[in-house]
Short mmCIF file of C-alpha atoms (C1' of nucleotides) in Angstrom, two decimals:
data_model
loop_
_atom_site.label_atom_id
_atom_site.label_comp_id
_atom_site.label_asym_id
_atom_site.label_seq_id
_atom_site.Cartn_x
_atom_site.Cartn_y
_atom_site.Cartn_z
CA MET A 82 -33.90 42.31 -121.94
CA PRO A 83 -34.34 44.66 -124.89
CA ALA A 84 -36.93 43.60 -127.56
CA THR A 85 -34.34 44.22 -130.40
CA SER A 86 -31.86 41.34 -129.20
CA HIS A 87 -31.98 38.50 -131.64
CA ALA A 88 -31.75 34.80 -131.46
CA GLY A 89 -28.35 33.38 -131.43
CA GLY A 90 -27.05 36.47 -129.58
CA GLU A 91 -25.62 38.23 -132.55
CA ILE A 92 -25.47 42.04 -132.17
CA ARG A 93 -26.63 44.15 -135.01
CA THR A 94 -27.07 47.89 -134.39
CA PRO A 95 -24.23 50.05 -133.10
CA ARG A 96 -26.32 50.90 -130.19
CA GLU A 97 -26.56 47.15 -129.29
CA ARG A 98 -22.77 46.95 -129.72
CA ALA A 99 -22.22 49.69 -127.41
CA ARG A 100 -24.60 48.19 -125.04
CA ALA A 101 -22.91 44.90 -124.94
CA GLN A 102 -19.68 46.58 -124.54
CA THR A 103 -20.75 48.52 -121.59
CA ILE A 104 -22.00 45.35 -120.03
CA ALA A 105 -18.73 43.77 -120.68
CA ASP A 106 -17.05 46.86 -119.05
CA ILE A 107 -19.24 46.56 -115.87
CA ILE A 108 -18.46 42.94 -115.50
CA GLY A 109 -14.70 43.63 -116.09
CA LEU A 110 -14.80 46.48 -113.49
CA GLY A 111 -16.76 44.31 -111.10
CA ARG A 112 -14.12 41.48 -111.43
CA ARG A 113 -11.50 43.97 -110.41
CA HIS A 114 -13.44 45.34 -107.47
CA LEU A 115 -14.01 41.69 -106.41
CA ALA A 116 -10.40 41.02 -106.68
CA GLU A 117 -9.28 44.08 -104.82
CA ARG A 118 -11.88 44.29 -102.13
CA GLY A 119 -13.86 41.25 -101.86
CA ALA A 120 -17.43 40.37 -102.55
CA ALA A 121 -19.07 41.99 -99.56
CA ALA A 122 -17.48 45.27 -100.47
CA LEU A 123 -18.64 45.16 -104.06
CA SER A 124 -20.73 48.24 -104.81
CA LEU A 125 -22.48 49.65 -107.83
CA ARG A 126 -21.38 53.06 -106.97
CA ALA A 127 -17.75 52.30 -107.06
CA VAL A 128 -18.36 50.47 -110.42
CA ALA A 129 -20.11 53.53 -111.81
CA ARG A 130 -17.25 55.64 -110.84
CA ASP A 131 -14.67 53.59 -112.61
CA LEU A 132 -16.89 53.43 -115.56
CA GLY A 133 -16.88 57.24 -115.61
CA VAL A 134 -20.58 57.44 -115.28
CA VAL A 135 -23.20 58.62 -112.66
CA SER A 136 -24.21 55.86 -110.33
CA SER A 137 -27.85 55.71 -111.53
CA ALA A 138 -26.75 55.09 -115.03
CA VAL A 139 -25.63 51.65 -114.23
CA TYR A 140 -29.26 50.72 -113.54
CA ARG A 141 -29.73 50.71 -117.31
CA TYR A 142 -27.67 47.66 -117.54
CA VAL A 143 -28.03 45.77 -114.27
CA GLY A 144 -31.27 45.73 -112.28
CA SER A 145 -29.56 45.75 -108.78
CA ARG A 146 -26.32 45.03 -106.85
CA ASP A 147 -27.52 41.46 -106.37
CA GLU A 148 -27.87 40.97 -110.09
CA LEU A 149 -24.34 42.23 -110.69
CA LEU A 150 -23.00 39.64 -108.11
CA THR A 151 -24.92 37.03 -110.03
CA LEU A 152 -23.18 38.01 -113.33
CA LEU A 153 -19.90 38.10 -111.58
CA LEU A 154 -20.60 34.55 -110.12
CA VAL A 155 -21.50 33.05 -113.39
CA ASP A 156 -18.54 34.85 -114.96
CA ALA A 157 -16.19 33.40 -112.46
CA TYR A 158 -17.60 29.72 -112.66
CA ASN A 159 -17.24 29.84 -116.37
CA ASP A 160 -13.75 31.26 -116.20
CA LEU A 161 -12.84 28.39 -113.86
CA GLY A 162 -14.70 25.98 -116.00
CA ASP A 163 -12.90 26.98 -119.31
CA ALA A 164 -9.53 26.70 -117.57
CA VAL A 165 -10.28 23.16 -116.22
CA ASP A 166 -11.68 22.05 -119.63
CA ALA A 167 -8.66 23.30 -121.50
CA ALA A 168 -6.30 21.75 -119.10
CA VAL A 169 -8.20 18.47 -119.31
CA LYS A 170 -8.45 18.42 -122.98
CA ALA A 171 -4.72 18.85 -123.32
CA VAL A 172 -4.24 15.37 -122.03
CA PRO A 173 -5.00 12.32 -124.06
CA ALA A 174 -8.37 10.84 -123.28
CA GLU A 175 -7.01 7.37 -122.19
CA GLU A 176 -4.59 8.95 -119.57
CA PHE A 177 -7.23 9.08 -116.89
CA ARG A 178 -4.76 9.61 -114.10
CA GLY A 179 -3.13 12.45 -116.10
CA ARG A 180 -6.36 14.04 -116.91
CA PHE A 181 -7.26 14.04 -113.10
CA ALA A 182 -3.92 15.69 -112.47
CA ALA A 183 -4.53 18.31 -115.00
CA LEU A 184 -7.99 19.23 -113.55
CA ALA A 185 -6.53 19.47 -110.10
CA ARG A 186 -3.67 21.58 -111.21
CA ALA A 187 -5.95 23.80 -113.16
CA VAL A 188 -8.27 24.41 -110.26
CA ARG A 189 -5.43 25.43 -108.04
CA GLY A 190 -3.82 27.47 -110.67
CA TRP A 191 -6.99 29.55 -111.21
CA ALA A 192 -7.54 29.69 -107.46
CA LEU A 193 -4.03 31.13 -106.93
CA ARG A 194 -4.33 33.58 -109.69
CA GLU A 195 -7.92 34.75 -108.72
CA PRO A 196 -8.08 34.35 -104.99
CA ALA A 197 -11.03 36.69 -104.31
CA ARG A 198 -12.97 35.18 -107.15
CA TYR A 199 -12.35 31.80 -105.96
CA GLY A 200 -13.44 32.95 -102.47
CA LEU A 201 -16.80 34.05 -104.08
CA LEU A 202 -17.29 30.70 -105.53
CA PHE A 203 -16.05 28.36 -102.73
CA GLY A 204 -15.63 30.56 -99.57
CA SER A 205 -18.16 31.72 -97.13
CA PRO A 206 -21.47 32.76 -98.58
CA VAL A 207 -21.95 36.47 -99.26
CA PRO A 208 -24.25 37.64 -96.46
CA GLY A 209 -27.61 38.63 -97.67
CA TYR A 210 -27.19 37.23 -101.05
CA GLN A 211 -28.89 34.14 -102.39
CA ALA A 212 -27.60 32.84 -105.75
CA PRO A 213 -30.41 32.13 -108.13
CA ALA A 214 -30.16 28.47 -108.77
CA GLU A 215 -31.47 28.53 -112.25
CA ARG A 216 -28.75 30.76 -113.61
CA THR A 217 -25.92 29.42 -111.31
CA THR A 218 -26.36 25.69 -111.15
CA ALA A 219 -25.03 24.79 -114.86
CA PRO A 220 -21.73 26.93 -114.69
CA GLY A 221 -21.42 25.98 -111.21
CA THR A 222 -21.24 22.20 -111.73
CA ARG A 223 -18.88 22.17 -114.64
CA VAL A 224 -15.77 21.01 -112.57
CA VAL A 225 -17.49 18.15 -110.74
CA ILE A 226 -18.98 17.08 -113.96
CA SER A 227 -15.73 17.06 -115.68
CA LEU A 228 -14.26 15.08 -112.65
CA VAL A 229 -17.07 12.49 -112.75
CA GLN A 230 -16.59 12.16 -116.46
CA ILE A 231 -13.05 11.24 -116.06
CA LEU A 232 -13.92 8.68 -113.49
CA ASP A 233 -16.65 7.32 -115.64
CA ALA A 234 -14.42 6.96 -118.84
CA ALA A 235 -11.95 5.06 -116.59
CA HIS A 236 -14.56 2.94 -115.22
CA ARG A 237 -15.89 2.08 -118.72
CA ALA A 238 -12.41 1.16 -119.78
CA ALA A 239 -12.04 -1.04 -116.74
CA ARG A 240 -9.26 1.10 -115.43
CA LEU A 241 -10.97 2.29 -112.33
CA ALA A 242 -9.80 0.21 -109.34
CA GLY A 243 -12.25 -0.32 -106.43
CA ARG A 244 -10.43 -0.85 -103.21
CA GLY A 245 -11.91 -0.88 -99.71
CA PRO A 246 -15.51 -1.67 -98.93
CA SER A 247 -17.73 -1.59 -101.82
CA ALA A 248 -21.13 -1.57 -99.90
CA VAL A 249 -22.69 1.76 -98.98
CA PRO A 250 -25.59 2.43 -96.62
CA ALA A 251 -28.87 2.27 -98.32
CA PRO A 252 -29.93 6.04 -98.17
CA LEU A 253 -26.62 7.19 -99.54
CA ALA A 254 -26.86 4.53 -102.25
CA ALA A 255 -30.10 6.29 -103.39
CA ASP A 256 -28.43 9.52 -103.68
CA LEU A 257 -25.72 8.08 -105.70
CA GLU A 258 -28.09 6.41 -108.07
CA ALA A 259 -29.93 9.71 -108.58
CA ILE A 260 -26.60 11.35 -109.48
CA ARG A 261 -25.63 8.61 -111.80
CA ARG A 262 -28.94 9.03 -113.64
CA GLU A 263 -28.72 12.65 -113.97
CA LEU A 264 -25.11 12.70 -115.34
CA GLY A 265 -25.53 9.57 -117.38
CA VAL A 266 -22.76 7.88 -115.70
CA GLU A 267 -22.10 4.23 -114.50
CA VAL A 268 -19.49 4.44 -111.81
CA PRO A 269 -20.50 2.08 -108.75
CA ASP A 270 -21.45 3.26 -105.64
CA ALA A 271 -18.22 2.95 -103.51
CA LEU A 272 -16.28 4.60 -106.37
CA LEU A 273 -18.67 7.61 -106.75
CA ALA A 274 -18.74 8.04 -102.96
CA ARG A 275 -15.07 8.14 -103.02
CA GLY A 276 -15.14 10.49 -105.98
CA THR A 277 -17.29 12.82 -103.92
CA LEU A 278 -14.58 12.81 -101.19
CA VAL A 279 -11.69 13.45 -103.65
CA TRP A 280 -13.65 16.44 -105.09
CA ALA A 281 -14.22 17.94 -101.58
CA SER A 282 -10.69 17.14 -100.83
CA LEU A 283 -9.12 18.86 -103.84
CA PHE A 284 -11.15 21.91 -102.96
CA GLY A 285 -10.25 21.66 -99.37
CA ALA A 286 -6.59 21.58 -100.21
CA VAL A 287 -6.94 24.55 -102.58
CA SER A 288 -8.97 26.43 -100.02
CA PHE A 289 -6.38 25.89 -97.19
CA GLU A 290 -3.65 27.11 -99.56
CA VAL A 291 -5.57 30.31 -100.86
CA PHE A 292 -7.14 31.09 -97.68
CA GLY A 293 -3.93 30.91 -95.72
CA GLN A 294 -4.97 28.02 -93.27
CA TYR A 295 -1.41 26.60 -93.56
CA GLY A 296 0.40 29.09 -91.29
CA ALA A 297 2.55 31.46 -93.15
CA GLY A 298 5.93 29.69 -93.77
CA THR A 299 4.83 26.36 -92.72
CA PHE A 300 5.17 25.05 -96.22
CA SER A 301 7.85 26.54 -98.18
CA ALA A 302 7.29 23.98 -100.98
CA PRO A 303 3.61 24.30 -101.72
CA ASP A 304 3.88 22.87 -105.29
CA GLU A 305 5.51 19.73 -103.92
CA LEU A 306 2.70 19.34 -101.29
CA PHE A 307 0.25 19.68 -103.83
CA GLU A 308 1.60 17.38 -106.27
CA HIS A 309 1.84 14.89 -103.43
CA HIS A 310 -1.82 15.39 -102.67
CA ILE A 311 -2.74 14.78 -106.38
CA ALA A 312 -1.01 11.51 -106.32
CA VAL A 313 -2.69 10.38 -103.13
CA LEU A 314 -6.06 11.54 -104.30
CA ALA A 315 -5.71 9.90 -107.70
CA ASP A 316 -4.95 6.74 -105.94
CA LEU A 317 -7.91 7.19 -103.64
CA ALA A 318 -10.17 7.72 -106.54
CA GLY A 319 -8.93 4.42 -108.02
CA LEU A 320 -7.20 6.08 -111.05
CA MET B 269 -5.42 47.44 -69.91
CA PRO B 270 -6.48 48.66 -66.41
CA ALA B 271 -3.59 49.04 -63.92
CA THR B 272 -5.72 47.34 -61.34
CA SER B 273 -5.97 44.05 -63.04
CA HIS B 274 -4.04 41.28 -61.20
CA ALA B 275 -1.90 38.52 -62.00
CA GLY B 276 -3.81 35.13 -62.47
CA GLY B 277 -6.74 37.01 -63.91
CA GLU B 278 -8.74 36.89 -60.89
CA ILE B 279 -11.25 39.88 -60.60
CA ARG B 280 -11.58 41.79 -57.39
CA THR B 281 -13.48 45.07 -57.41
CA PRO B 282 -17.08 45.25 -58.41
CA ARG B 283 -16.02 47.54 -61.12
CA GLU B 284 -13.76 45.02 -62.48
CA ARG B 285 -16.50 42.41 -62.31
CA ALA B 286 -18.73 44.69 -64.20
CA ARG B 287 -16.12 45.47 -66.76
CA ALA B 288 -15.53 41.71 -67.42
CA GLN B 289 -19.17 41.15 -67.63
CA THR B 290 -19.71 44.00 -70.26
CA ILE B 291 -16.79 42.56 -72.39
CA ALA B 292 -18.33 39.25 -72.19
CA ASP B 293 -21.71 40.82 -73.30
CA ILE B 294 -19.94 42.43 -76.21
CA ILE B 295 -18.43 39.19 -77.26
CA GLY B 296 -21.80 37.39 -77.02
CA LEU B 297 -23.57 40.09 -78.97
CA GLY B 298 -20.82 40.20 -81.61
CA ARG B 299 -21.21 36.49 -81.88
CA ARG B 300 -24.90 36.65 -82.60
CA HIS B 301 -24.22 39.36 -85.17
CA LEU B 302 -21.67 37.18 -86.73
CA ALA B 303 -24.25 34.36 -87.03
CA GLU B 304 -26.97 36.54 -88.27
CA ARG B 305 -25.26 38.87 -90.77
CA GLY B 306 -21.66 37.64 -91.34
CA ALA B 307 -18.32 39.09 -90.60
CA ALA B 308 -18.29 41.76 -93.22
CA ALA B 309 -21.28 43.20 -91.75
CA LEU B 310 -20.21 43.17 -88.19
CA SER B 311 -20.56 46.62 -86.80
CA LEU B 312 -19.52 48.30 -83.48
CA ARG B 313 -22.54 50.63 -83.73
CA ALA B 314 -24.92 47.62 -84.03
CA VAL B 315 -23.21 45.79 -81.09
CA ALA B 316 -23.65 49.14 -79.03
CA ARG B 317 -27.31 49.39 -79.93
CA ASP B 318 -27.94 45.82 -78.75
CA LEU B 319 -25.97 46.53 -75.52
CA GLY B 320 -28.24 49.45 -74.93
CA VAL B 321 -25.40 51.94 -74.96
CA VAL B 322 -24.36 54.74 -77.17
CA SER B 323 -21.97 53.74 -79.92
CA SER B 324 -18.91 55.63 -78.52
CA ALA B 325 -19.23 53.91 -75.11
CA VAL B 326 -18.00 50.53 -76.78
CA TYR B 327 -14.59 52.09 -77.17
CA ARG B 328 -14.05 51.92 -73.50
CA TYR B 329 -13.81 48.04 -74.04
CA VAL B 330 -12.49 47.45 -77.55
CA GLY B 331 -10.16 49.62 -79.37
CA SER B 332 -11.59 49.34 -82.79
CA ARG B 333 -13.96 47.18 -84.96
CA ASP B 334 -10.90 45.06 -86.05
CA GLU B 335 -9.98 44.33 -82.45
CA LEU B 336 -13.45 42.97 -81.86
CA LEU B 337 -13.25 40.77 -84.89
CA THR B 338 -9.97 39.43 -83.45
CA LEU B 339 -11.68 38.58 -80.14
CA LEU B 340 -14.34 36.84 -82.01
CA LEU B 341 -11.99 34.98 -84.01
CA VAL B 342 -10.06 33.75 -80.93
CA ASP B 343 -13.22 32.96 -79.16
CA ALA B 344 -14.48 30.94 -82.16
CA TYR B 345 -11.26 29.07 -82.42
CA ASN B 346 -11.29 28.20 -78.65
CA ASP B 347 -15.06 27.11 -78.90
CA LEU B 348 -14.17 24.74 -81.70
CA GLY B 349 -11.14 23.58 -79.95
CA ASP B 350 -12.83 22.73 -76.71
CA ALA B 351 -15.57 20.92 -78.72
CA VAL B 352 -13.05 18.75 -80.41
CA ASP B 353 -10.92 18.21 -77.26
CA ALA B 354 -13.96 17.04 -75.46
CA ALA B 355 -15.04 14.79 -78.25
CA VAL B 356 -11.51 13.16 -78.55
CA LYS B 357 -11.04 12.78 -74.98
CA ALA B 358 -14.39 10.84 -74.61
CA VAL B 359 -12.73 8.07 -76.57
CA PRO B 360 -10.16 5.90 -75.01
CA ALA B 361 -6.61 6.89 -75.97
CA GLU B 362 -5.76 3.65 -77.62
CA GLU B 363 -8.68 3.77 -80.03
CA PHE B 364 -6.87 5.89 -82.44
CA ARG B 365 -9.37 5.48 -85.25
CA GLY B 366 -12.30 6.17 -82.98
CA ARG B 367 -10.49 9.37 -81.67
CA PHE B 368 -9.98 10.43 -85.33
CA ALA B 369 -13.78 9.87 -86.03
CA ALA B 370 -14.59 11.72 -82.87
CA LEU B 371 -12.59 14.73 -83.90
CA ALA B 372 -14.11 14.62 -87.39
CA ARG B 373 -17.57 14.56 -86.12
CA ALA B 374 -16.85 17.38 -83.59
CA VAL B 375 -15.67 19.55 -86.30
CA ARG B 376 -18.59 18.87 -88.51
CA GLY B 377 -21.11 19.27 -85.76
CA TRP B 378 -19.81 22.61 -84.71
CA ALA B 379 -19.63 23.86 -88.02
CA LEU B 380 -23.28 22.95 -88.71
CA ARG B 381 -24.33 24.49 -85.48
CA GLU B 382 -22.21 27.68 -86.13
CA PRO B 383 -22.00 28.09 -89.88
CA ALA B 384 -21.12 31.90 -89.71
CA ARG B 385 -18.54 31.53 -87.15
CA TYR B 386 -17.07 28.57 -89.21
CA GLY B 387 -17.19 30.71 -92.24
CA LEU B 388 -15.15 33.31 -90.39
CA LEU B 389 -12.40 30.72 -89.52
CA PHE B 390 -12.37 28.79 -92.64
CA GLY B 391 -14.06 30.64 -95.35
CA SER B 392 -12.88 33.51 -97.54
CA PRO B 393 -10.83 36.07 -95.55
CA VAL B 394 -12.58 39.11 -94.32
CA PRO B 395 -11.57 42.01 -96.62
CA GLY B 396 -9.57 44.48 -95.13
CA TYR B 397 -8.89 42.59 -92.05
CA GLN B 398 -5.58 40.87 -91.19
CA ALA B 399 -5.59 38.63 -88.04
CA PRO B 400 -2.65 39.40 -85.71
CA ALA B 401 -0.69 36.07 -85.87
CA GLU B 402 0.45 36.40 -82.16
CA ARG B 403 -2.93 36.23 -80.78
CA THR B 404 -4.54 34.02 -83.39
CA THR B 405 -2.03 31.20 -83.97
CA ALA B 406 -2.26 29.39 -80.82
CA PRO B 407 -6.10 28.91 -80.73
CA GLY B 408 -6.12 28.46 -84.56
CA THR B 409 -3.88 25.39 -84.45
CA ARG B 410 -5.67 23.51 -81.70
CA VAL B 411 -7.47 21.11 -84.09
CA VAL B 412 -4.51 20.19 -86.39
CA ILE B 413 -2.44 19.64 -83.34
CA SER B 414 -5.12 17.42 -81.78
CA LEU B 415 -5.19 15.57 -85.24
CA VAL B 416 -1.32 15.24 -85.38
CA GLN B 417 -1.10 13.99 -81.91
CA ILE B 418 -3.67 11.10 -82.58
CA LEU B 419 -1.50 10.26 -85.65
CA ASP B 420 1.53 10.44 -83.38
CA ALA B 421 0.23 8.32 -80.60
CA ALA B 422 -0.89 5.61 -83.26
CA HIS B 423 2.50 5.63 -84.73
CA ARG B 424 4.41 5.37 -81.41
CA ALA B 425 2.12 2.26 -80.63
CA ALA B 426 3.09 0.87 -84.09
CA ARG B 427 -0.47 1.13 -85.16
CA LEU B 428 -0.14 3.51 -88.01
CA ALA B 429 0.10 1.78 -91.36
CA GLY B 430 2.22 3.32 -94.08
CA ARG B 431 0.69 2.33 -97.43
CA GLY B 432 1.94 3.75 -100.91
CA PRO B 433 5.08 5.50 -101.66
CA SER B 434 7.04 6.36 -98.51
CA ALA B 435 9.64 8.78 -100.14
CA VAL B 436 8.82 12.50 -100.48
CA PRO B 437 10.66 15.16 -102.40
CA ALA B 438 13.46 17.12 -100.53
CA PRO B 439 11.96 20.52 -100.08
CA LEU B 440 8.71 19.01 -98.72
CA ALA B 441 10.55 16.67 -96.56
CA ALA B 442 12.32 19.70 -94.92
CA ASP B 443 8.99 21.21 -94.32
CA LEU B 444 7.73 18.15 -92.70
CA GLU B 445 10.87 17.97 -90.42
CA ALA B 446 10.31 21.49 -89.23
CA ILE B 447 6.76 20.54 -88.38
CA ARG B 448 7.83 17.46 -86.49
CA ARG B 449 10.41 19.42 -84.52
CA GLU B 450 7.75 22.21 -83.64
CA LEU B 451 5.23 19.60 -82.50
CA GLY B 452 7.50 17.20 -80.75
CA VAL B 453 6.27 14.37 -83.02
CA GLU B 454 7.68 11.47 -84.74
CA VAL B 455 5.39 10.68 -87.71
CA PRO B 456 7.47 9.87 -90.70
CA ASP B 457 7.31 11.90 -93.84
CA ALA B 458 4.75 9.96 -96.00
CA LEU B 459 2.31 9.51 -93.10
CA LEU B 460 2.70 13.17 -92.03
CA ALA B 461 2.08 14.41 -95.71
CA ARG B 462 -0.94 12.20 -95.91
CA GLY B 463 -2.09 13.59 -92.49
CA THR B 464 -1.89 16.98 -93.82
CA LEU B 465 -4.28 15.89 -96.74
CA VAL B 466 -6.50 14.22 -94.35
CA TRP B 467 -6.70 17.49 -92.54
CA ALA B 468 -7.52 19.49 -95.61
CA SER B 469 -9.96 17.01 -96.76
CA LEU B 470 -11.95 17.02 -93.51
CA PHE B 471 -12.31 20.66 -93.73
CA GLY B 472 -13.07 20.54 -97.35
CA ALA B 473 -15.85 18.08 -96.90
CA VAL B 474 -17.16 20.07 -94.05
CA SER B 475 -16.95 23.32 -95.97
CA PHE B 476 -18.73 21.84 -98.91
CA GLU B 477 -21.65 20.88 -96.66
CA VAL B 478 -21.75 24.11 -94.64
CA PHE B 479 -21.41 26.39 -97.67
CA GLY B 480 -23.84 24.58 -99.81
CA GLN B 481 -21.48 23.47 -102.53
CA TYR B 482 -23.34 20.06 -102.76
CA GLY B 483 -26.43 21.29 -104.65
CA ALA B 484 -29.60 21.59 -102.71
CA GLY B 485 -31.09 18.16 -102.31
CA THR B 486 -28.23 16.29 -103.99
CA PHE B 487 -27.51 14.52 -100.76
CA SER B 488 -30.59 13.59 -98.63
CA ALA B 489 -28.29 11.50 -96.40
CA PRO B 490 -25.42 13.92 -95.55
CA ASP B 491 -24.78 12.01 -92.18
CA GLU B 492 -24.14 8.79 -94.07
CA LEU B 493 -22.10 10.54 -96.57
CA PHE B 494 -19.94 11.99 -93.90
CA GLU B 495 -19.47 8.89 -92.13
CA HIS B 496 -18.33 7.27 -95.30
CA HIS B 497 -15.90 9.90 -95.65
CA ILE B 498 -14.64 9.42 -92.23
CA ALA B 499 -13.93 5.72 -92.83
CA VAL B 500 -12.11 6.52 -96.13
CA LEU B 501 -10.14 9.23 -94.41
CA ALA B 502 -9.05 7.10 -91.42
CA ASP B 503 -7.85 4.48 -93.95
CA LEU B 504 -6.07 7.20 -95.82
CA ALA B 505 -4.37 8.46 -92.63
CA GLY B 506 -3.19 4.82 -91.74
CA LEU B 507 -5.41 4.46 -88.72
"C1'" DT C 102 -34.15 61.39 -148.87
"C1'" DG C 103 -36.67 64.03 -145.08
"C1'" DT C 104 -39.22 64.75 -141.32
"C1'" DA C 105 -41.85 63.32 -136.89
"C1'" DC C 106 -41.75 60.44 -133.26
"C1'" DA C 107 -40.09 56.79 -130.21
"C1'" DT C 108 -36.56 54.78 -127.72
"C1'" DC C 109 -32.62 54.63 -125.23
"C1'" DA C 110 -28.08 56.42 -122.47
"C1'" DG C 111 -26.91 59.10 -119.15
"C1'" DT C 112 -27.46 63.44 -115.83
"C1'" DG C 113 -28.12 65.37 -111.30
"C1'" DA C 114 -30.53 65.76 -107.30
"C1'" DA C 115 -32.46 63.58 -103.64
"C1'" DC C 116 -34.20 59.96 -100.14
"C1'" DG C 117 -32.75 57.58 -96.03
"C1'" DC C 118 -29.68 54.75 -94.35
"C1'" DG C 119 -25.44 52.97 -91.66
"C1'" DC C 120 -20.81 53.11 -90.71
"C1'" DG C 121 -16.06 54.11 -87.63
"C1'" DT C 122 -14.08 57.20 -84.63
"C1'" DT C 123 -13.11 61.51 -81.89
"C1'" DC C 124 -14.12 64.78 -78.33
"C1'" DA C 125 -15.54 67.48 -74.44
"C1'" DC C 126 -18.73 66.46 -71.00
"C1'" DT C 127 -21.44 64.60 -66.70
"C1'" DG C 128 -21.87 61.56 -62.88
"C1'" DA C 129 -21.05 57.65 -60.41
"C1'" DT C 130 -17.65 54.67 -58.32
"C1'" DG C 131 -13.45 54.00 -56.00
"C1'" DT C 132 -9.03 55.42 -53.35
"C1'" DA C 133 -5.81 57.99 -50.03
"C1'" DC C 134 -5.21 60.44 -46.27
"C1'" DT D 125 -15.25 57.45 -40.30
"C1'" DG D 126 -15.10 61.56 -43.48
"C1'" DT D 127 -13.58 64.27 -46.95
"C1'" DA D 128 -10.92 65.45 -51.32
"C1'" DC D 129 -9.39 63.75 -55.41
"C1'" DA D 130 -8.65 60.47 -59.15
"C1'" DT D 131 -10.53 57.24 -62.11
"C1'" DC D 132 -13.74 55.24 -64.95
"C1'" DA D 133 -18.41 54.44 -67.66
"C1'" DG D 134 -21.46 56.44 -70.54
"C1'" DT D 135 -23.52 60.73 -73.14
"C1'" DG D 136 -24.47 63.30 -77.12
"C1'" DA D 137 -23.05 65.80 -80.83
"C1'" DA D 138 -20.28 65.80 -84.57
"C1'" DC D 139 -17.05 64.70 -88.60
"C1'" DG D 140 -16.82 62.77 -93.02
"C1'" DC D 141 -17.80 58.98 -95.42
"C1'" DG D 142 -20.10 55.47 -98.57
"C1'" DC D 143 -24.04 52.98 -99.68
"C1'" DG D 144 -28.60 51.27 -102.96
"C1'" DT D 145 -32.19 53.12 -105.26
"C1'" DT D 146 -35.80 56.38 -107.42
"C1'" DC D 147 -37.12 59.93 -110.42
"C1'" DA D 148 -37.91 63.61 -113.49
"C1'" DC D 149 -35.02 65.40 -117.04
"C1'" DT D 150 -31.96 66.35 -121.46
"C1'" DG D 151 -30.08 65.06 -125.46
"C1'" DA D 152 -28.60 61.77 -128.63
"C1'" DT D 153 -29.48 57.70 -131.56
"C1'" DG D 154 -32.62 55.06 -134.19
"C1'" DT D 155 -37.20 53.92 -136.81
"C1'" DA D 156 -41.45 54.51 -139.65
"C1'" DC D 157 -43.65 56.78 -143.01
#
DNA sequence: TGTACATCAGTGAACGCGCGTTCACTGATGTAC
DNA sequence: TGTACATCAGTGAACGCGCGTTCACTGATGTAC
């Protein structure tokens, strides 16, 4: 944290500009290494090599390998969040089901384009690395929040259908109430619990496809399969 | 492959017994390393150290690090498969919904007990490692096969309810037909497609819990949440 | 505008570590006659 | 049953590699007077 950085994040001196550029380069190179060799193989020395600089120089910009990982994690979460937000906003606000489909397609599209970064976010945890919650939670919750807001908007418009049992065991109800309060949302218990499952299911389907759990060649029509899943999940969510 | 090994896998000479024991020890130690440090950090040298032997000695038993990974992968798939089979068989065959619930609980229970091994099977692929399909496919499909057989048994007993659209786009229908043929199963298109989603959803929910995607402390009642998910997924599957 | 000083970026060497894999070898265990 | 030979397990040294991180340093860029 240089003392010369200014509120609002504007960059003034050439030195500061160069510094910001170098950090951006480091993140860009880290992204590439992540994509090519995976998170566990991410190395500061390799990044330094590609940056054309001696390995110790990188320590001017990032404090440690773990800090670089955190930067890349936040970067990836925001990339995904941006893709999802853009896709959702491209559909009129009242088309709740369409917005949900757009969200789902955006997640899948990003994951297929960026399998290694997707793996960093939603795969097995990186051994020996613990993400700092205070920097990671906000970007890491953008997609769920977007999903819950679609459900909430549909519910407020009385367009969210509650099928099946509406009662939920007490301890779970308490958790759901806390979530409603934190997100400023009104979706009732049963629908919120279903929303949680829809969320997990969406990522389960995407993970299976990206991580190759469907055997090679089992599904020659993965797009159709996913569209079918979207339709079923939208029904399940009550949209 | 020693020339002295016999058909049926019985072990005769003391030397063969010792060899089998050492291989078992290596797998056991590998399991522990996997659990403690993750797949990417699995090392033959570390296993050799714990085995009390010089690192090159391990090469008498496994040809390379990747081969050890394959052994551990198969070992883990079979462990999970055994747990699931045992749980399913403990429920009477006609209780299709109960069998499904048992399967789901068995998967979750195993995953929570063995997070690192679960991550090896269902998390991000290990960078630089390609599982050999011919040794991995059979154990790796035990759980899906068990799931599909529950659905098929219910369908043959006319106890599988088809809700929602029953038509499926042609390319997807072709994939589903191939699956039916391979597994010797009769579940119709729409239900089989839903079964695929249920399968992915189950693992999505388990992965979220095991990999910590639900924020820390968001769900204080994970058991209740999962039971809710089981009920919704059983409905979804038509059970 | 010009000079003296402070700040910063990047260097290069070093520390200590772990890894996979190969190879020639010593001894012990088994096998054939 | 006894001996000669083959097979195997395990050793120890070595190859070449990459890693994260620290540290004293040079030289360029900025800042204060």
